[in-house]
Amino acid sequence: MIITVDGPAASGKGTLARRLAKHYGLPHLDTGLLYRGVGYLMIRENHSLDDPAAAARVADALDPSKLDQKALRTDAAGEAASRVAAIPGVRAALLKLQQDFARQPGGAVLDGRDTGTVIAPDADVKLFVTASPEERARRRHRELVARGEAAGYDEVLADIKKRDERDSERSIAPLKPAPDAVLLDTTHLDIEAAFRAAIEIVEAPRAGRTRP
Ligand code: DC
């Protein structure tokens, strides 16, 4: 079974995807980490984030087994990821790796922005996870404060809105629900409730029910 979980920054898609993968015993790929890896290396190697040739080279050479999760979880890496993700050569370089992951025997869970539209359009279940920008900013702000990073709520909200706009309006593989994706709005759901709703969505076709 292939499950895709797409949605905007801090919507809860990553946590849901990890929980679904554990529940169904499937491997999980956080595709955002790949773009974060490219953005992070571009900065570390002193390239401009607007240099498409350098970005494509870095993406081509990316070794997913060497990604340092901690360094890639910062907001700076997320912002850099969002910028390099709009470069067609970067997306092309990362495509096969993601498709191969999705097509492995037994299936997989992938989360990102275009996993249901571009990477695995034939996925068995597609979730599109959303939450209001204000709620997503509250969650991200809480996370940053817990990690000891200094950030104001207003600044986090502005960053989230900017990232939404860039991810949704780019011409290549923009953030948008696949026509057959099921929308899951987590604005008023805690993680347990969101997880139960996600399981319902995955199980609905198997139980012969229509999806909620
Ligand atoms: O999910 P995330 O916040 O880790 O993603 C970081 C950025 O990477 C996001 O702003 C856009 C880009 N991205 C993408 O373009 N396509 C994906 N499948 C995943 C992430």
PDB file of C-alpha atoms and ligand atoms in Angstrom, residues 9 13 30-33 35-36 78 81-82 85 91 98 112-115 163 167 170, ligand 1:
ATOM      1  CA  ALA A   9       4.448  23.711   6.573  1.00  0.00           C
ATOM      2  CA  LYS A  13       1.674  15.980   7.999  1.00  0.00           C
ATOM      3  CA  ASP A  30      10.046  12.693   4.595  1.00  0.00           C
ATOM      4  CA  THR A  31      10.631  14.235   1.155  1.00  0.00           C
ATOM      5  CA  GLY A  32      11.010  17.731   2.655  1.00  0.00           C
ATOM      6  CA  LEU A  33      14.282  16.566   4.211  1.00  0.00           C
ATOM      7  CA  TYR A  35      14.977  19.704  -0.242  1.00  0.00           C
ATOM      8  CA  ARG A  36      16.215  20.841   3.167  1.00  0.00           C
ATOM      9  CA  GLY A  78      13.186  25.192   5.683  1.00  0.00           C
ATOM     10  CA  ALA A  81      14.519  24.344   0.979  1.00  0.00           C
ATOM     11  CA  SER A  82      11.461  26.228  -0.181  1.00  0.00           C
ATOM     12  CA  ALA A  85      12.480  23.498  -4.407  1.00  0.00           C
ATOM     13  CA  ARG A  91      13.137  18.569  -8.546  1.00  0.00           C
ATOM     14  CA  GLN A  98      11.459   9.372  -4.378  1.00  0.00           C
ATOM     15  CA  GLY A 112       5.759  16.401   1.298  1.00  0.00           C
ATOM     16  CA  ARG A 113       4.123  18.789  -1.126  1.00  0.00           C
ATOM     17  CA  ASP A 114       3.806  16.816  -4.373  1.00  0.00           C
ATOM     18  CA  THR A 115       3.919  13.167  -3.303  1.00  0.00           C
ATOM     19  CA  ARG A 163       6.419  29.800   2.469  1.00  0.00           C
ATOM     20  CA  ASP A 167       5.248  26.566  -2.382  1.00  0.00           C
ATOM     21  CA  ARG A 170       5.663  28.016  -8.149  1.00  0.00           C
TER      22      ARG A 170
HETATM   23  O1   DC B   1       7.931  19.736   4.646  1.00  0.00           O
HETATM   24  P1   DC B   1       9.108  20.659   4.920  1.00  0.00           P
HETATM   25  O2   DC B   1       8.757  21.892   5.696  1.00  0.00           O
HETATM   26  O3   DC B   1      10.259  19.928   5.532  1.00  0.00           O
HETATM   27  O4   DC B   1       9.602  21.138   3.457  1.00  0.00           O
HETATM   28  C1   DC B   1      10.583  22.126   3.287  1.00  0.00           C
HETATM   29  C2   DC B   1      10.419  22.775   1.906  1.00  0.00           C
HETATM   30  O5   DC B   1      10.759  21.829   0.892  1.00  0.00           O
HETATM   31  C3   DC B   1       9.017  23.245   1.575  1.00  0.00           C
HETATM   32  O6   DC B   1       8.802  24.597   1.947  1.00  0.00           O
HETATM   33  C4   DC B   1       8.917  23.053   0.091  1.00  0.00           C
HETATM   34  C5   DC B   1       9.910  21.973  -0.236  1.00  0.00           C
HETATM   35  N1   DC B   1       9.289  20.679  -0.566  1.00  0.00           N
HETATM   36  C6   DC B   1       8.832  20.496  -1.840  1.00  0.00           C
HETATM   37  O7   DC B   1       8.879  21.429  -2.642  1.00  0.00           O
HETATM   38  N2   DC B   1       8.326  19.288  -2.231  1.00  0.00           N
HETATM   39  C7   DC B   1       8.233  18.283  -1.358  1.00  0.00           C
HETATM   40  N3   DC B   1       7.728  17.105  -1.766  1.00  0.00           N
HETATM   41  C8   DC B   1       8.664  18.460  -0.028  1.00  0.00           C
HETATM   42  C9   DC B   1       9.178  19.681   0.350  1.00  0.00           C
END
